[in-house]
mmCIF file of C-alpha atoms in Angstrom:
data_model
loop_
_atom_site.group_PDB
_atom_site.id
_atom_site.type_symbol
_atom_site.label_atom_id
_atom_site.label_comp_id
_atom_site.label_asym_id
_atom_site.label_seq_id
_atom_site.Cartn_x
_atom_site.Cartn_y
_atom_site.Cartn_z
ATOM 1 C CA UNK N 1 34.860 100.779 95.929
ATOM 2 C CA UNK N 2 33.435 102.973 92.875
ATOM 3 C CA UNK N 3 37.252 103.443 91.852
ATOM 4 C CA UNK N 4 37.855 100.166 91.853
ATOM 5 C CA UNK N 5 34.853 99.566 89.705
ATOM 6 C CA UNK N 6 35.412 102.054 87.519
ATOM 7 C CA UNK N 7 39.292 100.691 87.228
ATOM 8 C CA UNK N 8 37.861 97.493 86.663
ATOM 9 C CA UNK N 9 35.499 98.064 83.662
ATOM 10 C CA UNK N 10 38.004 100.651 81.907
ATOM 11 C CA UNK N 11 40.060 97.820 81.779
ATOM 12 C CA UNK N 12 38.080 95.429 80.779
ATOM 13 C CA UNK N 13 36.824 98.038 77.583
ATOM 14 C CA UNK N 14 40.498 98.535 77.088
ATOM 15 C CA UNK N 15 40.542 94.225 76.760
ATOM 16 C CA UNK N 16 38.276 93.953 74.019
ATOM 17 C CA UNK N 17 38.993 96.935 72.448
ATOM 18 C CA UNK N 18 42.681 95.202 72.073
ATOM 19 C CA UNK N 19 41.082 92.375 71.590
ATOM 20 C CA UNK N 20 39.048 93.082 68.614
ATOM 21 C CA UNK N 21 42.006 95.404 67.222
ATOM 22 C CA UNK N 22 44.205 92.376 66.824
ATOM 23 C CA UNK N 23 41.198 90.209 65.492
ATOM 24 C CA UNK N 24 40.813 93.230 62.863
ATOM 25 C CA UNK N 25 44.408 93.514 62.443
ATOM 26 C CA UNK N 26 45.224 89.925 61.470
ATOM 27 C CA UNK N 27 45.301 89.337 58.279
ATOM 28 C CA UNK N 28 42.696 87.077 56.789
ATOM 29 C CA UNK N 29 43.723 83.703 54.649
ATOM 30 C CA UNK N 30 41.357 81.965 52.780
ATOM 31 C CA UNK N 31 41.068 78.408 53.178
ATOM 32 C CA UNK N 32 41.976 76.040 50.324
ATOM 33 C CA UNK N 33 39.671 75.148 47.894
ATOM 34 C CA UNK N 34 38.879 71.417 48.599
ATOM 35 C CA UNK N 35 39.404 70.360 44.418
ATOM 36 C CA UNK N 36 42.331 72.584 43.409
ATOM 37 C CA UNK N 37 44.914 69.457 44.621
ATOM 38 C CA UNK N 38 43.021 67.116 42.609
ATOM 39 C CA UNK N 39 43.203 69.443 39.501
ATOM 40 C CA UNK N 40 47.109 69.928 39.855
ATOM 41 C CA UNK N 41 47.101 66.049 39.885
ATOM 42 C CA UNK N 42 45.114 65.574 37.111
ATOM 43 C CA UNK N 43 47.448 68.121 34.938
ATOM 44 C CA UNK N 44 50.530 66.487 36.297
ATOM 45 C CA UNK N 45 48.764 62.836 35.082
ATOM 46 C CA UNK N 46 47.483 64.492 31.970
ATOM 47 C CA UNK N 47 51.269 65.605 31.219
ATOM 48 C CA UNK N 48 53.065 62.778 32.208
ATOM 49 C CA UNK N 49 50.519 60.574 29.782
ATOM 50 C CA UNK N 50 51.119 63.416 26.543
ATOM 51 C CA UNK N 51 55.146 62.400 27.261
ATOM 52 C CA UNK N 52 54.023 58.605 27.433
ATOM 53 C CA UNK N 53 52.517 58.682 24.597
ATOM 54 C CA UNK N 54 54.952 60.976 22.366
ATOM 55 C CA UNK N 55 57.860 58.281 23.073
ATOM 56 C CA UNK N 56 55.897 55.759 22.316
ATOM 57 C CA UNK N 57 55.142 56.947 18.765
ATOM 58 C CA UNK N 58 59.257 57.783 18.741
ATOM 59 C CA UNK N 59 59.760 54.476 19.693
ATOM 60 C CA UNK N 60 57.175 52.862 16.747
ATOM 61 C CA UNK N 61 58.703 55.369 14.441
ATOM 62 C CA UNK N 62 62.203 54.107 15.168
ATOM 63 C CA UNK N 63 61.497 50.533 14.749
ATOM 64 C CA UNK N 64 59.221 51.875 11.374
ATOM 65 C CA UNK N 65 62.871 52.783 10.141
ATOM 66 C CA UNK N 66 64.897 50.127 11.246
ATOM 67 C CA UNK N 67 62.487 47.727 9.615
ATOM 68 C CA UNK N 68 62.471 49.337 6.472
ATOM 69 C CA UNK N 69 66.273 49.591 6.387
ATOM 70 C CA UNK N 70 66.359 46.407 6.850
ATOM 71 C CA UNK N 71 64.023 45.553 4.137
ATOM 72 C CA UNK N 72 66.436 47.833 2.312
ATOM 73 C CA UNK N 73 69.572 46.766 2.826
ATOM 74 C CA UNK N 74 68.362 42.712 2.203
ATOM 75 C CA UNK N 75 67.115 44.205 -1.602
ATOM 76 C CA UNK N 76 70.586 45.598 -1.900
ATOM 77 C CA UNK N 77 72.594 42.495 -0.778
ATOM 78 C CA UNK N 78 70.519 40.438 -3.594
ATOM 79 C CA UNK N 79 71.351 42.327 -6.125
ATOM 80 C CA UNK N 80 74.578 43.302 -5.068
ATOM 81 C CA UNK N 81 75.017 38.647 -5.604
ATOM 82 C CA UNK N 82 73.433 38.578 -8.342
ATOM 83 C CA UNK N 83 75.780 41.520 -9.940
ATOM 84 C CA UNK N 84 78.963 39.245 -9.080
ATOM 85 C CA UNK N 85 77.641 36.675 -11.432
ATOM 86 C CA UNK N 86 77.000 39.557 -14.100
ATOM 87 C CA UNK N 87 80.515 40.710 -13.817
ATOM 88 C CA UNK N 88 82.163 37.831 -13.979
ATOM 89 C CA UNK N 89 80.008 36.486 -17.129
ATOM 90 C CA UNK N 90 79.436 33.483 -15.791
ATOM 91 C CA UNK N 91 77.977 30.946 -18.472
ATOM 92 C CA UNK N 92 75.031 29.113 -18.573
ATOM 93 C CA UNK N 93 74.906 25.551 -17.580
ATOM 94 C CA UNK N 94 72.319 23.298 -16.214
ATOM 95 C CA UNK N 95 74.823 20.834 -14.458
ATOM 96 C CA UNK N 96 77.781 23.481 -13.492
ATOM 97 C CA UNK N 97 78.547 25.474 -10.591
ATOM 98 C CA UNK N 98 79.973 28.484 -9.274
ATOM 99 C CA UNK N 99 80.827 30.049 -6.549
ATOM 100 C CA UNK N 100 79.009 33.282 -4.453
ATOM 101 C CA UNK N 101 80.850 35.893 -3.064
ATOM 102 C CA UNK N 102 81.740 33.036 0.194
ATOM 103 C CA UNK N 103 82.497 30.711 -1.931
ATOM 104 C CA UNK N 104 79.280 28.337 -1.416
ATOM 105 C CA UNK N 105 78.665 26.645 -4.974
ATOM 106 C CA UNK N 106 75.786 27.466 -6.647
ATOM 107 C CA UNK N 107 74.174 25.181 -10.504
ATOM 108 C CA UNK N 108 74.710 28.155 -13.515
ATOM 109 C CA UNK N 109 71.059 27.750 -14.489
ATOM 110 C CA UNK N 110 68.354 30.757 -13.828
ATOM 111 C CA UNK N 111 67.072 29.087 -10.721
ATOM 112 C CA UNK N 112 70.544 28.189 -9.267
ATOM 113 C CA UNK N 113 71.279 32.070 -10.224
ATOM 114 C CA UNK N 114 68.156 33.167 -8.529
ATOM 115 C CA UNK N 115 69.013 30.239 -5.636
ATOM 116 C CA UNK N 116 72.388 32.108 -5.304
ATOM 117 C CA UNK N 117 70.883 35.521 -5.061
ATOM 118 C CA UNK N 118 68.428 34.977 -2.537
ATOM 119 C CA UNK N 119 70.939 33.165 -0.030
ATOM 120 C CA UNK N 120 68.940 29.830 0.181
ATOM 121 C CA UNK N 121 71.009 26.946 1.264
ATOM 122 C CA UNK N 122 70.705 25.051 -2.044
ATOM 123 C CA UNK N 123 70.186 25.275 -5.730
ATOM 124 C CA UNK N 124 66.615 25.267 -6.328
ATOM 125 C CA UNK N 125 64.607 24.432 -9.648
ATOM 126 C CA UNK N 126 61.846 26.327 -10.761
ATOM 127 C CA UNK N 127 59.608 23.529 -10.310
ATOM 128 C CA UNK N 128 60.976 23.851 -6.059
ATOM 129 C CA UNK N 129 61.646 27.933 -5.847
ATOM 130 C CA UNK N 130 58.169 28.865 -5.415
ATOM 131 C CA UNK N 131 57.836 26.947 -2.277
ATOM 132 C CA UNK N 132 60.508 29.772 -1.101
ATOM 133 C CA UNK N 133 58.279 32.641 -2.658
ATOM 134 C CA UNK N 134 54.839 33.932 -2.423
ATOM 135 C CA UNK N 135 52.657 35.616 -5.024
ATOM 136 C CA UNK N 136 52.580 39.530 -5.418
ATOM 137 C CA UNK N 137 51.213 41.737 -7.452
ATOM 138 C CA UNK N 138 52.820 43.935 -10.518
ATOM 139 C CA UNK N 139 52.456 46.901 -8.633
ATOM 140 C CA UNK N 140 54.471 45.587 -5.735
ATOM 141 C CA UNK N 141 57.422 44.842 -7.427
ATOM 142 C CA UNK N 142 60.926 45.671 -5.821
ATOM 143 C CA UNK N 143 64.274 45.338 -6.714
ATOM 144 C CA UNK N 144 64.809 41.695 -5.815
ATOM 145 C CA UNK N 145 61.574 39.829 -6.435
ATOM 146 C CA UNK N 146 61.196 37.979 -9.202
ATOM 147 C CA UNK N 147 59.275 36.982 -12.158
ATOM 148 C CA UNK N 148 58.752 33.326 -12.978
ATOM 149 C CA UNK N 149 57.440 30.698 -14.684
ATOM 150 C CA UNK N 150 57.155 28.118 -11.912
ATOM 151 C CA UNK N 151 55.709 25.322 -10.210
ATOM 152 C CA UNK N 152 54.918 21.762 -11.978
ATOM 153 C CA UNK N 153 55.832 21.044 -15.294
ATOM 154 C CA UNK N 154 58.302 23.582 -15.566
ATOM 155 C CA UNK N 155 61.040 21.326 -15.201
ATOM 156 C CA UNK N 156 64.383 21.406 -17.435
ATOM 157 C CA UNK N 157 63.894 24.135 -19.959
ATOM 158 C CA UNK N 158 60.033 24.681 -19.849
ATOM 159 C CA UNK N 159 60.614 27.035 -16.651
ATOM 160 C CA UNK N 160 62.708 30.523 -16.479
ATOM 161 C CA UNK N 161 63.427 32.983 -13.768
ATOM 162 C CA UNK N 162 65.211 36.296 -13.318
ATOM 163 C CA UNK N 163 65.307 39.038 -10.704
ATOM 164 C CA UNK N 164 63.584 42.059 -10.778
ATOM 165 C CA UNK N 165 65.481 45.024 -10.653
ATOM 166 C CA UNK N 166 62.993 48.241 -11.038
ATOM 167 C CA UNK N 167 60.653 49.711 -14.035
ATOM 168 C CA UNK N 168 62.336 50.729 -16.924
ATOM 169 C CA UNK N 169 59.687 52.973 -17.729
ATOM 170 C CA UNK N 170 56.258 55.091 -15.945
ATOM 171 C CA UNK N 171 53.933 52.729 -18.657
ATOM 172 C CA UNK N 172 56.091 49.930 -16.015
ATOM 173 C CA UNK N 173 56.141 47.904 -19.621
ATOM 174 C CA UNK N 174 59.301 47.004 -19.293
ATOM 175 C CA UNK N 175 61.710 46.436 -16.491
ATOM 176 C CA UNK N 176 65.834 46.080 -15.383
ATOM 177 C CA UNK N 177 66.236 42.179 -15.090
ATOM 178 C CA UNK N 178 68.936 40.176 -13.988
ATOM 179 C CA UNK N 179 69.055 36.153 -15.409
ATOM 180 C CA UNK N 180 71.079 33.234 -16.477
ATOM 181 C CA UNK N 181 70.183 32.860 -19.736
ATOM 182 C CA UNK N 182 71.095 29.539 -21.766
ATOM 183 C CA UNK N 183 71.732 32.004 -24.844
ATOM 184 C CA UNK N 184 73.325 34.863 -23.129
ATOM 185 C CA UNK N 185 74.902 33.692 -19.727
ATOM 186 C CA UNK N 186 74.107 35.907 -16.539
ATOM 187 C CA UNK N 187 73.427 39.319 -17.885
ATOM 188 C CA UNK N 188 71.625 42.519 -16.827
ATOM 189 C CA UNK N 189 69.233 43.951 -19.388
ATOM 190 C CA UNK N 190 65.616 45.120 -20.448
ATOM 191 C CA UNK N 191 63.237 43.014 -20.715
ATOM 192 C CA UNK N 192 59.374 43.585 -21.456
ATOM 193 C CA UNK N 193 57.135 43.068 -18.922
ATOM 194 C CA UNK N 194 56.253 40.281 -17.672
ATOM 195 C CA UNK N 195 59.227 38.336 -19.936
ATOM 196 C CA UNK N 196 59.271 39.115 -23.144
ATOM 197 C CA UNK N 197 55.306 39.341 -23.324
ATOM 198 C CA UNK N 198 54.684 35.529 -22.085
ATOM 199 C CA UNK N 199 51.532 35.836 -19.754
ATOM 200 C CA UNK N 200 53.149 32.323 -18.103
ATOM 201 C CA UNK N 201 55.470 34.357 -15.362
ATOM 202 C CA UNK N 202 54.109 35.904 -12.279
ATOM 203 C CA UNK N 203 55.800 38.450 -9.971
ATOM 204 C CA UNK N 204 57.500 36.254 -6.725
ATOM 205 C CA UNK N 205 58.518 37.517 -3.763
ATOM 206 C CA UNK N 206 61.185 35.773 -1.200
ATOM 207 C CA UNK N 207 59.298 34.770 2.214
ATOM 208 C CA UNK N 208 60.223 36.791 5.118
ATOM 209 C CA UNK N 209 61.393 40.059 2.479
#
């Protein structure tokens, strides 16, 4: 009975000594900190917004430039019109007509020149083109505004028109122009600022330009 006692308790010792070898043993793992998920989330949000929001400004950059190109490229096409009258010298005359580059027929005065220019569907007067225009100022002037002498009373000859086409000098004094003249015809050529020193003509600009 003692031997089996003894037997007994050396293996029970032997047990826990085991026991607690492989408790000792095993290596220990700490448990995961309860915010570190959320904070991987939160960089992964915080990331995915910086890449939102850097092809959005892409995206309002690219449409920046296409605008402006566009802008560009309708400056270009009116004087690039008005230049086909220049070349081909056409004369002035208040009840004549010629053609623009598609053939649509156009009155050889400086408002059926400027009419022509500008694409509009008829041959305005310079009593009628302002209603196509709005007001700038000298400052804002681009190749294809104009300056004019508009709006009632300027029927017949009491009204002029012709196209802006950049400063001729830094004082901006003087400027390239582009008219139909009833002395000269359509030409291209200096003229003081804002025509030939008559206070009378504001800078225009076509709607929508």
């Amino acid at each position: 009975m003692k031997v089996t006692r003894t037997l007994a308790s050396t293996a029970l010792t032997v047990g826990l000594v085991a026991g607690g070898t492989a408790l000792v043993s095993a290596p220990a793992q700490a448990a995961p900190e309860a915010g570190s998920h959320n904070q991987v989330r939160n960089q992964q949000s915080q990331n995915q917004q910086s890449q939102n929001q850097q092809s959005q400004n892409q995206q309002s950059q690219n449409q920046q430039g296409q605008t402006q190109q566009t802008e560009d490229e309708a400056r270009d096409e009116i004087i690039d019109r008005a230049q086909t009258w220049v070349d081909q010298q056409v004369p002035y005359d208040m009840t004549g007509y010629h053609p623009d580059p598609q053939g649509n027929e156009y009155r050889t005065d400086c408002s059926g020149f400027v009419s022509m220019a500008w694409g509009l569907d008829a041959s305005e007067n310079t009593v009628t083109l302002p209603d196509f225009a709005e007001t700038i100022d000298k400052e804002d002037l681009k190749p294809g505004d104009v300056l004019m002498k508009g709006g009632p009373g300027t029927e017949g000859a009491n009204g002029h028109v012709a196209i802006f086409n950049g400063w001729a000098n830094d004082e901006h004094t003087a400027y390239y122009g582009i008219e139909e003249g009833g002395s000269t015809g359509t030409v291209a050529r200096e003229i003081s600022y804002p025509y030939d020193q008559d206070d009378a003509f504001v800078p225009y600009r076509l709607k929508g330009l």
